[in-house]
CSV table of C-alpha atoms and ligand atoms in Angstrom, one decimal:
chain,number,residue,atom,x,y,z
A,28,UNK,CA,9.7,42.4,3.3
A,29,UNK,CA,6.5,40.4,2.9
A,30,UNK,CA,7.0,36.6,3.0
A,31,UNK,CA,4.9,35.0,0.3
A,32,UNK,CA,5.7,31.4,0.8
A,33,UNK,CA,5.2,29.4,4.0
A,34,UNK,CA,8.6,28.9,5.7
A,35,UNK,CA,10.0,25.4,5.1
A,36,UNK,CA,9.6,23.2,8.2
A,37,UNK,CA,13.0,22.3,9.6
A,38,UNK,CA,12.7,18.8,11.0
A,39,UNK,CA,14.7,16.6,13.4
A,40,UNK,CA,14.3,12.9,12.9
A,41,UNK,CA,14.2,10.6,15.9
A,42,UNK,CA,14.9,6.9,15.5
A,43,UNK,CA,14.6,4.7,18.6
A,44,UNK,CA,14.4,1.0,17.7
A,45,UNK,CA,14.1,-1.7,20.3
A,46,UNK,CA,17.4,-3.3,21.0
A,47,UNK,CA,17.7,-6.4,18.8
A,48,UNK,CA,19.6,-8.3,16.3
A,49,UNK,CA,19.4,-6.1,13.2
A,50,UNK,CA,17.8,-3.0,14.7
A,51,UNK,CA,20.9,-1.0,14.3
A,52,UNK,CA,21.5,-2.1,10.7
A,53,UNK,CA,18.0,-1.2,9.7
A,54,UNK,CA,17.8,2.0,11.6
A,55,UNK,CA,19.8,4.1,9.1
A,56,UNK,CA,17.7,2.7,6.2
A,57,UNK,CA,14.5,3.6,8.1
A,58,UNK,CA,15.7,7.1,8.9
A,59,UNK,CA,16.8,7.6,5.3
A,60,UNK,CA,13.3,6.6,4.2
A,61,UNK,CA,11.8,8.9,6.9
A,62,UNK,CA,13.9,11.7,5.4
A,63,UNK,CA,12.4,11.1,2.0
A,64,UNK,CA,9.0,11.2,3.5
A,65,UNK,CA,9.7,14.6,5.1
A,66,UNK,CA,11.1,15.8,1.8
A,67,UNK,CA,8.0,14.6,0.0
A,68,UNK,CA,5.9,16.5,2.6
A,69,UNK,CA,7.8,19.6,1.7
A,70,UNK,CA,10.1,19.7,4.8
A,71,UNK,CA,13.8,19.9,5.3
A,72,UNK,CA,15.7,17.5,7.6
A,73,UNK,CA,18.3,19.4,9.6
A,74,UNK,CA,19.4,16.7,12.2
A,75,UNK,CA,18.7,13.4,13.8
A,76,UNK,CA,18.7,11.9,17.2
A,77,UNK,CA,18.9,8.1,17.7
A,78,UNK,CA,18.8,5.7,20.7
A,79,UNK,CA,18.5,2.0,21.0
A,80,UNK,CA,16.0,1.3,23.7
A,81,UNK,CA,15.0,-1.7,25.8
A,82,UNK,CA,11.4,-0.5,25.9
A,83,UNK,CA,9.8,2.8,25.4
A,84,UNK,CA,9.5,5.2,28.3
A,85,UNK,CA,5.7,5.4,28.9
A,86,UNK,CA,5.9,9.1,29.4
A,87,UNK,CA,8.3,10.3,26.7
A,88,UNK,CA,9.2,7.2,24.6
A,89,UNK,CA,12.9,8.2,24.8
A,90,UNK,CA,14.9,8.2,28.0
A,91,UNK,CA,15.2,11.4,30.0
A,92,UNK,CA,18.8,12.3,28.9
A,93,UNK,CA,17.8,11.8,25.2
A,94,UNK,CA,14.9,14.2,25.5
A,95,UNK,CA,17.3,16.7,26.8
A,96,UNK,CA,19.7,16.0,23.9
A,97,UNK,CA,16.8,16.4,21.5
A,98,UNK,CA,16.0,19.8,23.0
A,99,UNK,CA,19.6,20.9,22.5
A,100,UNK,CA,19.7,19.7,18.9
A,101,UNK,CA,16.5,21.6,18.2
A,102,UNK,CA,17.9,24.8,19.6
A,103,UNK,CA,21.2,24.3,17.8
A,104,UNK,CA,19.6,23.6,14.4
A,105,UNK,CA,16.7,26.0,14.8
A,106,UNK,CA,14.2,23.2,14.1
A,107,UNK,CA,10.4,23.6,14.2
A,108,UNK,CA,9.3,19.9,13.9
A,109,UNK,CA,10.2,16.6,15.5
A,110,UNK,CA,9.4,13.4,13.5
A,111,UNK,CA,9.5,10.0,15.2
A,112,UNK,CA,10.0,6.9,13.1
A,113,UNK,CA,8.0,5.0,15.7
A,114,UNK,CA,4.4,5.3,16.8
A,115,UNK,CA,3.8,7.5,19.7
A,116,UNK,CA,0.9,7.5,22.1
A,117,UNK,CA,-0.9,10.9,22.3
A,118,UNK,CA,0.4,11.5,25.8
A,119,UNK,CA,4.0,10.7,24.7
A,120,UNK,CA,3.6,13.2,21.9
A,121,UNK,CA,2.2,15.8,24.2
A,122,UNK,CA,5.0,15.3,26.8
A,123,UNK,CA,7.7,15.7,24.3
A,124,UNK,CA,6.1,18.8,22.9
A,125,UNK,CA,6.0,20.2,26.4
A,126,UNK,CA,9.6,19.3,27.0
A,127,UNK,CA,11.0,20.7,23.7
A,128,UNK,CA,8.5,23.4,22.8
A,129,UNK,CA,8.2,22.1,19.2
A,130,UNK,CA,5.5,20.1,17.3
A,131,UNK,CA,5.8,16.3,17.3
A,132,UNK,CA,4.6,13.9,14.6
A,133,UNK,CA,5.0,10.2,14.1
A,134,UNK,CA,5.6,8.3,10.8
A,135,UNK,CA,1.9,7.5,10.5
A,136,UNK,CA,0.8,11.1,10.8
A,137,UNK,CA,3.4,12.1,8.3
A,138,UNK,CA,2.2,9.6,5.8
A,139,UNK,CA,-1.4,10.8,6.3
A,140,UNK,CA,-0.3,14.3,5.7
A,141,UNK,CA,1.5,13.4,2.4
A,142,UNK,CA,-1.6,11.5,1.2
A,143,UNK,CA,-3.7,14.6,2.0
A,144,UNK,CA,-1.5,16.9,0.0
A,145,UNK,CA,-1.1,14.5,-2.9
A,146,UNK,CA,-4.7,13.3,-3.4
A,147,UNK,CA,-6.0,14.5,-6.7
A,148,UNK,CA,-9.3,12.7,-7.6
A,149,UNK,CA,-12.3,13.5,-5.4
A,150,UNK,CA,-12.4,9.8,-4.4
A,151,UNK,CA,-8.8,9.9,-3.1
A,152,UNK,CA,-9.5,13.1,-1.3
A,153,UNK,CA,-12.5,11.6,0.4
A,154,UNK,CA,-10.6,8.4,1.3
A,155,UNK,CA,-7.7,10.4,2.9
A,156,UNK,CA,-10.1,12.6,4.9
A,157,UNK,CA,-11.9,9.4,6.1
A,158,UNK,CA,-8.6,7.9,7.1
A,159,UNK,CA,-7.5,11.1,8.9
A,160,UNK,CA,-10.8,11.3,10.8
A,161,UNK,CA,-10.6,7.6,11.8
A,162,UNK,CA,-7.1,8.2,13.0
A,163,UNK,CA,-8.2,11.2,15.0
A,164,UNK,CA,-11.2,9.6,16.7
A,165,UNK,CA,-9.5,7.3,19.2
A,166,UNK,CA,-6.9,10.0,19.9
A,167,UNK,CA,-9.7,12.5,20.7
A,168,UNK,CA,-10.8,10.4,23.6
A,169,UNK,CA,-7.3,9.9,25.0
A,170,UNK,CA,-6.5,13.6,24.5
A,171,UNK,CA,-9.5,14.6,26.6
A,172,UNK,CA,-8.8,11.9,29.2
A,173,UNK,CA,-5.3,13.3,29.4
A,174,UNK,CA,-6.6,16.8,29.8
A,175,UNK,CA,-9.1,15.8,32.5
A,176,UNK,CA,-6.4,14.0,34.5
A,177,UNK,CA,-4.2,17.0,34.2
A,178,UNK,CA,-6.8,19.3,35.6
A,179,UNK,CA,-7.9,17.0,38.3
A,180,UNK,CA,-11.3,16.5,36.8
A,181,UNK,CA,-13.2,18.7,39.2
A,182,UNK,CA,-15.5,21.1,37.4
A,183,UNK,CA,-14.1,20.1,34.0
A,184,UNK,CA,-15.7,16.7,33.7
A,185,UNK,CA,-19.2,17.9,32.7
A,186,UNK,CA,-18.2,20.4,30.0
A,187,UNK,CA,-15.3,18.3,29.0
A,188,UNK,CA,-17.5,15.3,28.3
A,189,UNK,CA,-20.0,17.4,26.5
A,190,UNK,CA,-17.4,18.9,24.3
A,191,UNK,CA,-15.9,15.5,23.7
A,192,UNK,CA,-19.4,14.1,22.8
A,193,UNK,CA,-20.0,17.0,20.4
A,194,UNK,CA,-16.7,16.6,18.7
A,195,UNK,CA,-17.2,12.8,18.5
A,196,UNK,CA,-20.7,13.2,17.1
A,197,UNK,CA,-19.6,15.7,14.4
A,198,UNK,CA,-16.7,13.5,13.4
A,199,UNK,CA,-18.9,10.4,13.3
A,200,UNK,CA,-21.4,12.2,11.1
A,201,UNK,CA,-18.7,13.2,8.7
A,202,UNK,CA,-17.3,9.7,8.6
A,203,UNK,CA,-20.8,8.3,7.8
A,204,UNK,CA,-21.3,10.9,5.1
A,205,UNK,CA,-17.9,10.1,3.5
A,206,UNK,CA,-18.5,6.4,3.7
A,207,UNK,CA,-21.9,6.8,1.9
A,208,UNK,CA,-20.4,9.0,-0.8
A,209,UNK,CA,-17.6,6.5,-1.3
A,210,UNK,CA,-20.1,3.7,-1.6
A,211,UNK,CA,-21.8,5.5,-4.4
A,212,UNK,CA,-18.5,6.0,-6.3
A,213,UNK,CA,-17.7,2.3,-5.8
A,214,UNK,CA,-21.1,1.2,-7.1
A,215,UNK,CA,-20.7,3.3,-10.3
A,216,UNK,CA,-17.3,1.8,-10.7
A,217,UNK,CA,-18.6,-1.8,-10.5
A,218,UNK,CA,-21.0,-0.9,-13.3
A,219,UNK,CA,-18.2,0.5,-15.5
A,220,UNK,CA,-16.1,-2.5,-14.8
A,221,UNK,CA,-18.6,-5.2,-15.7
A,222,UNK,CA,-17.8,-4.4,-19.3
A,223,UNK,CA,-14.2,-5.6,-18.9
A,224,UNK,CA,-15.0,-9.0,-17.3
A,225,UNK,CA,-13.8,-11.1,-20.1
A,226,UNK,CA,-10.3,-9.6,-20.3
A,227,UNK,CA,-7.2,-10.9,-18.5
A,228,UNK,CA,-6.3,-8.5,-15.7
A,229,UNK,CA,-2.9,-7.9,-14.0
A,230,UNK,CA,-2.2,-5.4,-11.2
A,231,UNK,CA,1.1,-3.8,-10.5
A,232,UNK,CA,1.7,-3.8,-6.7
A,233,UNK,CA,4.7,-3.1,-4.6
A,234,UNK,CA,6.7,-0.8,-2.3
A,235,UNK,CA,6.5,2.9,-3.0
A,236,UNK,CA,9.0,4.1,-5.6
A,237,UNK,CA,9.7,0.6,-6.8
A,238,UNK,CA,9.0,1.6,-10.4
A,239,UNK,CA,5.4,0.4,-10.9
A,240,UNK,CA,4.2,3.5,-12.8
A,241,UNK,CA,7.3,3.5,-15.0
A,242,UNK,CA,6.5,-0.1,-16.1
A,243,UNK,CA,2.9,0.9,-17.0
A,244,UNK,CA,4.1,4.0,-18.8
A,245,UNK,CA,6.7,2.2,-20.8
A,246,UNK,CA,5.0,-1.1,-21.6
A,247,UNK,CA,1.7,0.6,-22.2
A,248,UNK,CA,3.2,3.3,-24.3
A,249,UNK,CA,1.5,5.8,-22.1
A,250,UNK,CA,3.5,9.0,-21.6
A,251,UNK,CA,0.7,10.5,-19.5
A,252,UNK,CA,1.3,8.1,-16.6
A,253,UNK,CA,2.9,10.1,-13.8
A,254,UNK,CA,6.3,9.0,-12.6
A,255,UNK,CA,8.4,10.8,-10.0
A,256,UNK,CA,11.4,10.1,-7.7
A,257,UNK,CA,9.3,10.8,-4.7
A,258,UNK,CA,7.3,8.5,-2.4
A,259,UNK,CA,3.6,8.1,-3.2
A,260,UNK,CA,3.6,9.6,-6.6
A,261,UNK,CA,0.6,7.4,-7.5
A,262,UNK,CA,-2.6,7.4,-5.4
A,263,UNK,CA,-5.3,6.5,-7.8
A,264,UNK,CA,-5.3,3.3,-9.8
A,265,UNK,CA,-4.9,3.7,-13.5
A,266,UNK,CA,-5.6,1.0,-16.1
A,267,UNK,CA,-4.3,0.6,-19.7
A,268,UNK,CA,-4.9,-2.1,-22.2
A,269,UNK,CA,-1.7,-3.6,-23.4
A,270,UNK,CA,-1.5,-5.5,-26.7
A,271,UNK,CA,0.9,-8.4,-26.1
A,272,UNK,CA,0.7,-9.6,-29.7
A,273,UNK,CA,-0.5,-13.0,-30.9
A,274,UNK,CA,-4.1,-12.0,-30.2
A,275,UNK,CA,-3.5,-11.5,-26.5
A,276,UNK,CA,-4.3,-8.5,-24.5
A,277,UNK,CA,-4.0,-7.6,-20.8
A,278,UNK,CA,-5.6,-4.9,-18.8
A,279,UNK,CA,-2.7,-3.6,-16.7
A,280,UNK,CA,-3.4,-1.5,-13.6
A,281,UNK,CA,-1.1,0.7,-11.6
A,282,UNK,CA,-1.9,1.0,-7.9
A,283,UNK,CA,-0.9,3.0,-4.8
A,284,UNK,CA,2.5,2.0,-3.3
A,285,UNK,CA,2.9,0.4,0.1
A,286,UNK,CA,5.4,1.4,2.9
A,287,UNK,CA,6.3,0.1,6.3
A,288,UNK,CA,4.0,1.2,9.0
A,289,UNK,CA,1.4,2.3,6.6
A,290,UNK,CA,-1.5,3.4,8.8
A,291,UNK,CA,-4.1,0.6,8.8
A,292,UNK,CA,-7.2,2.7,8.1
A,293,UNK,CA,-5.4,4.3,5.2
A,294,UNK,CA,-4.8,0.9,3.6
A,295,UNK,CA,-8.4,0.0,4.2
A,296,UNK,CA,-9.7,3.2,2.8
A,297,UNK,CA,-8.0,2.8,-0.6
A,298,UNK,CA,-10.8,0.8,-1.9
A,299,UNK,CA,-10.2,1.4,-5.6
A,300,UNK,CA,-6.8,-0.2,-5.1
A,301,UNK,CA,-8.2,-3.0,-3.0
A,302,UNK,CA,-10.8,-3.7,-5.7
A,303,UNK,CA,-8.1,-3.8,-8.4
A,304,UNK,CA,-6.0,-6.1,-6.3
A,305,UNK,CA,-8.8,-8.4,-5.5
A,306,UNK,CA,-10.2,-8.6,-9.1
A,307,UNK,CA,-6.8,-9.1,-10.7
A,308,UNK,CA,-6.1,-12.5,-12.3
A,309,UNK,CA,-2.4,-11.9,-11.6
A,310,UNK,CA,-0.4,-9.7,-9.3
A,311,UNK,CA,2.8,-8.2,-10.5
A,312,UNK,CA,4.8,-7.6,-7.4
A,313,UNK,CA,7.4,-5.0,-8.4
A,314,UNK,CA,10.6,-5.1,-6.3
A,315,UNK,CA,13.3,-2.5,-6.7
A,316,UNK,CA,16.3,-4.7,-7.2
A,317,UNK,CA,18.7,-1.8,-6.8
A,318,UNK,CA,17.5,-0.9,-3.3
A,319,UNK,CA,19.7,-1.9,-0.5
A,320,UNK,CA,16.9,-3.4,1.6
A,321,UNK,CA,14.6,-4.7,-1.1
A,322,UNK,CA,14.0,-7.9,0.9
A,323,UNK,CA,12.5,-6.0,3.8
A,324,UNK,CA,10.4,-4.0,1.3
A,325,UNK,CA,9.2,-7.2,-0.3
A,326,UNK,CA,8.2,-8.6,3.2
A,327,UNK,CA,6.3,-5.4,4.0
A,328,UNK,CA,4.3,-5.7,0.7
A,329,UNK,CA,3.5,-9.3,1.3
A,330,UNK,CA,2.3,-8.5,4.7
A,331,UNK,CA,0.0,-5.7,3.4
A,332,UNK,CA,-1.3,-8.1,0.7
A,333,UNK,CA,-2.2,-10.6,3.4
A,334,UNK,CA,-4.0,-7.9,5.3
A,335,UNK,CA,-6.0,-7.1,2.1
A,336,UNK,CA,-6.9,-10.8,1.8
A,337,UNK,CA,-5.0,-11.2,-1.4
A,338,UNK,CA,-2.4,-13.7,-0.2
A,339,UNK,CA,-3.7,-16.5,-2.4
A,340,UNK,CA,-3.6,-14.5,-5.7
A,341,UNK,CA,-1.1,-15.8,-8.3
A,342,UNK,CA,2.0,-13.6,-8.1
A,343,UNK,CA,4.7,-12.8,-10.6
A,344,UNK,CA,7.8,-11.2,-9.0
A,345,UNK,CA,9.1,-8.4,-11.2
A,346,UNK,CA,12.6,-7.3,-10.2
A,347,UNK,CA,12.9,-3.8,-11.5
A,348,UNK,CA,15.6,-1.1,-12.2
A,349,UNK,CA,18.2,-3.8,-13.0
A,350,UNK,CA,20.1,-1.2,-15.1
A,351,UNK,CA,21.1,0.4,-11.8
A,352,UNK,CA,22.8,-2.8,-10.6
A,353,UNK,CA,26.5,-3.6,-11.3
A,354,UNK,CA,26.6,-6.5,-13.8
A,355,UNK,CA,28.2,-8.9,-11.3
A,356,UNK,CA,25.6,-8.2,-8.6
A,357,UNK,CA,22.8,-8.7,-11.1
A,358,UNK,CA,24.2,-12.1,-12.1
A,359,UNK,CA,24.4,-13.1,-8.5
A,360,UNK,CA,20.9,-11.9,-7.8
A,361,UNK,CA,19.5,-13.8,-10.8
A,362,UNK,CA,21.2,-17.0,-9.8
A,363,UNK,CA,19.9,-16.7,-6.3
A,364,UNK,CA,16.4,-15.8,-7.2
A,365,UNK,CA,16.1,-18.1,-10.1
A,366,UNK,CA,16.5,-21.0,-7.7
A,367,UNK,CA,14.4,-19.6,-5.0
A,368,UNK,CA,11.5,-18.0,-6.8
A,369,UNK,CA,11.0,-19.4,-10.3
A,370,UNK,CA,8.1,-17.2,-11.1
A,371,UNK,CA,10.2,-14.0,-11.4
A,372,UNK,CA,11.4,-11.7,-14.2
A,373,UNK,CA,14.2,-9.1,-14.2
A,374,UNK,CA,13.4,-5.8,-16.0
A,375,UNK,CA,14.3,-2.3,-16.6
A,376,UNK,CA,12.0,0.5,-17.7
A,377,UNK,CA,14.8,2.7,-19.1
A,378,UNK,CA,16.8,0.3,-21.3
A,379,UNK,CA,15.8,-0.7,-24.8
A,380,UNK,CA,13.8,-4.0,-24.6
A,381,UNK,CA,14.2,-3.9,-20.8
A,382,UNK,CA,10.6,-5.0,-20.3
A,383,UNK,CA,10.6,-7.8,-22.8
A,384,UNK,CA,10.8,-10.5,-20.1
A,385,UNK,CA,7.7,-9.1,-18.5
A,386,UNK,CA,5.9,-9.0,-21.8
A,387,UNK,CA,6.6,-12.7,-22.4
A,388,UNK,CA,5.6,-13.7,-19.0
A,389,UNK,CA,2.3,-11.7,-19.3
A,390,UNK,CA,1.6,-13.4,-22.6
A,391,UNK,CA,2.0,-16.8,-21.1
A,392,UNK,CA,-0.1,-15.9,-18.1
A,393,UNK,CA,-2.8,-14.2,-20.2
A,394,UNK,CA,-3.1,-17.4,-22.3
A,395,UNK,CA,-3.5,-19.5,-19.3
A,396,UNK,CA,-6.0,-17.2,-17.7
A,397,UNK,CA,-8.2,-17.2,-20.7
A,398,UNK,CA,-8.3,-20.9,-21.3
A,399,UNK,CA,-11.8,-22.2,-21.0
A,400,UNK,CA,-12.4,-25.2,-18.7
A,401,UNK,CA,-15.4,-27.5,-18.4
A,402,UNK,CA,-16.5,-28.2,-14.8
A,403,UNK,CA,-18.8,-31.0,-13.9
A,404,UNK,CA,-20.4,-31.8,-10.5
A,405,UNK,CA,-23.7,-33.1,-9.0
A,406,UNK,CA,-26.5,-30.6,-9.7
A,407,UNK,CA,-27.5,-30.3,-6.0
A,408,UNK,CA,-24.2,-28.9,-4.9
A,409,UNK,CA,-25.0,-25.3,-4.3
A,410,UNK,CA,-21.8,-24.6,-2.4
A,411,UNK,CA,-19.7,-25.7,-5.3
A,412,UNK,CA,-21.8,-23.6,-7.7
A,413,UNK,CA,-21.3,-20.5,-5.4
A,414,UNK,CA,-17.6,-21.2,-5.2
A,415,UNK,CA,-17.3,-21.3,-9.0
A,416,UNK,CA,-19.2,-18.1,-9.4
A,417,UNK,CA,-16.9,-16.4,-6.9
A,418,UNK,CA,-13.6,-17.6,-8.4
A,419,UNK,CA,-14.2,-18.0,-12.1
A,420,UNK,CA,-15.8,-16.3,-15.1
A,421,UNK,CA,-18.8,-18.5,-16.0
A,422,UNK,CA,-19.5,-18.5,-19.8
A,423,UNK,CA,-22.3,-21.1,-19.9
A,424,UNK,CA,-24.2,-23.5,-17.8
A,425,UNK,CA,-26.3,-26.6,-18.5
A,426,UNK,CA,-27.6,-29.8,-16.9
A,427,UNK,CA,-26.7,-33.2,-18.2
A,428,UNK,CA,-27.8,-36.5,-16.5
A,429,UNK,CA,-28.1,-34.9,-13.1
A,430,UNK,CA,-24.8,-33.2,-13.5
A,431,UNK,CA,-24.2,-29.5,-13.8
A,432,UNK,CA,-21.8,-28.7,-16.6
A,433,UNK,CA,-20.3,-25.2,-16.7
A,434,UNK,CA,-17.8,-23.7,-19.0
A,435,UNK,CA,-15.7,-21.0,-17.4
A,436,UNK,CA,-12.4,-19.2,-17.4
A,437,UNK,CA,-10.5,-19.9,-14.3
A,438,UNK,CA,-6.9,-20.1,-13.1
A,439,UNK,CA,-5.0,-23.2,-11.8
A,440,UNK,CA,-5.4,-22.4,-8.1
A,441,UNK,CA,-9.2,-22.3,-8.3
A,442,UNK,CA,-9.3,-25.4,-10.6
A,443,UNK,CA,-7.2,-27.2,-8.0
A,444,UNK,CA,-9.6,-26.2,-5.2
A,445,UNK,CA,-12.6,-27.4,-7.2
A,446,UNK,CA,-11.1,-30.7,-8.0
A,447,UNK,CA,-10.3,-31.2,-4.3
A,448,UNK,CA,-13.9,-30.4,-3.5
A,449,UNK,CA,-15.0,-33.3,-5.8
A,450,UNK,CA,-15.6,-31.6,-9.2
A,451,UNK,CA,-14.2,-32.8,-12.6
A,452,UNK,CA,-12.3,-30.0,-14.4
A,453,UNK,CA,-11.1,-30.5,-17.9
A,454,UNK,CA,-9.5,-28.1,-20.4
A,455,UNK,CA,-11.2,-27.2,-23.6
A,456,UNK,CA,-9.6,-25.5,-26.6
A,457,UNK,CA,-10.5,-21.9,-26.9
A,458,UNK,CA,-10.9,-22.1,-30.6
A,459,UNK,CA,-9.1,-18.9,-31.6
A,460,UNK,CA,-5.3,-18.9,-31.0
A,461,UNK,CA,-3.5,-22.1,-30.2
A,462,UNK,CA,0.1,-22.1,-29.0
B,11,GTP,N1,17.4,3.4,-13.2
B,11,GTP,C1,16.1,3.2,-13.2
B,11,GTP,N2,15.2,4.0,-12.6
B,11,GTP,C2,13.9,3.7,-12.6
B,11,GTP,C3,13.4,2.5,-13.3
B,11,GTP,N3,12.0,2.5,-13.2
B,11,GTP,C4,11.7,3.6,-12.4
B,11,GTP,N4,12.8,4.3,-12.1
B,11,GTP,C5,12.8,5.5,-11.3
B,11,GTP,O1,12.3,5.3,-10.0
B,11,GTP,C6,11.5,6.4,-9.5
B,11,GTP,C7,10.1,5.9,-9.1
B,11,GTP,O2,9.5,5.4,-10.2
B,11,GTP,P1,7.9,5.2,-10.3
B,11,GTP,O3,7.6,4.5,-11.5
B,11,GTP,O4,7.2,6.6,-10.1
B,11,GTP,O5,7.7,4.3,-9.0
B,11,GTP,P2,6.3,3.8,-8.4
B,11,GTP,O6,6.5,2.4,-7.9
B,11,GTP,O7,5.1,4.1,-9.3
B,11,GTP,O8,6.2,4.8,-7.1
B,11,GTP,P3,4.9,5.3,-6.3
B,11,GTP,O9,3.8,5.6,-7.2
B,11,GTP,O10,5.4,6.5,-5.6
B,11,GTP,O11,4.5,4.2,-5.3
B,11,GTP,C8,11.5,7.4,-10.7
B,11,GTP,O12,12.5,8.3,-10.4
B,11,GTP,C9,11.8,6.6,-11.9
B,11,GTP,O13,12.5,7.3,-12.9
B,11,GTP,C10,14.3,1.7,-14.0
B,11,GTP,O14,14.0,0.7,-14.6
B,11,GTP,N5,15.6,2.0,-13.9
B,12,MG,MG1,3.5,5.2,-9.1
């Protein structure tokens, strides 16, 4: 019979955390997540091997006995792929492949692979290719170095280096080309975006599968927004205008989800998401309250936001999927969080009125963010002027008795910074709607 579909990869997961306080507790969660990643990539998990290690074996990451166990499990389960939760050096990967006869991947490679298959827009495709090439480049060097050592170097050095140089040059050329094309896309986006400067903007950020897209779909009345119970359903940001009533609107943007050990160059390459995050007036950090390790997920997201330089953005914590929590647990959570993080709301995208708390919070935030302030400072202070243009939306500017007087929309954080730097900031009525 002719096989029409590629056979499903049968994968063995390997979890080998360093010995430590809660390593064991987290390991099962991490492996469960890894299993979902394999599933998203189209594979089937048929077994797992775990070990708590003091420090990774430089040659094979796992200890000798564990590698042997891994080999036996592979035979037993007829597996074709080994997926490590932890990052492997190229030589570790190679050694395990040699010892087991099957292909080895680590979490980062798996994530890159998923992004590659899920990318839809040409921009996302270019970004993923760029990230994959950047991921490959340093490995290429190590791979060749490893090969040379293996062959003793005699007689291989010349051709080896030539080959390496050729490969490197080709990859570098492609990287440059992709970067240029992405620059063009970005420029045209800036032009498109300049039209929406005046509006209040909020971005949904958070761990993958936290429920970000569901919020946009439900609150934005936008059935076309893609929602799926898989990791990385969303890769491209998507914006919808939401009418909050009382003359207030918000531009709400859905972005790519984060995950622990997200490859760095992948984060950096998702510029559309970065731009949205950096241009937002408010970040809505969506946290899946029904997830057993939501606290760890929240920490991961905050870490990535810091890496993106967005740690000073105003944040509203949106605890999602509360319909999936038993009532008692929900009450306890609300009590605990209410004291700890006052700027948080509890929502559900599937129950009637479940997003009302978010709507109300957005309305309050949108009003604040669109209040017009008057800023005064000595006319010679170019640094202050630059700072204002960076952080606020300037509406008008005039000089009065040696003072520059600007009216601008700005949030409290920036107002505070300007005051500390010596400016006078006072609120002005916006004229239209007064609360
Ligand atoms: N019970 C319940 N399930 C929800 C809720 N919101 C989302 N879900 C489910 O959670 C899964 C993920 O939802 P998405 O909205 O795609 O999550 P996301 O954060 O956009 O995920 P990525 O785009 O993959 O990062 C889907 O199966 C949704 O149906 C909710 O309020 N309650
Ligand atoms: Mg999504």
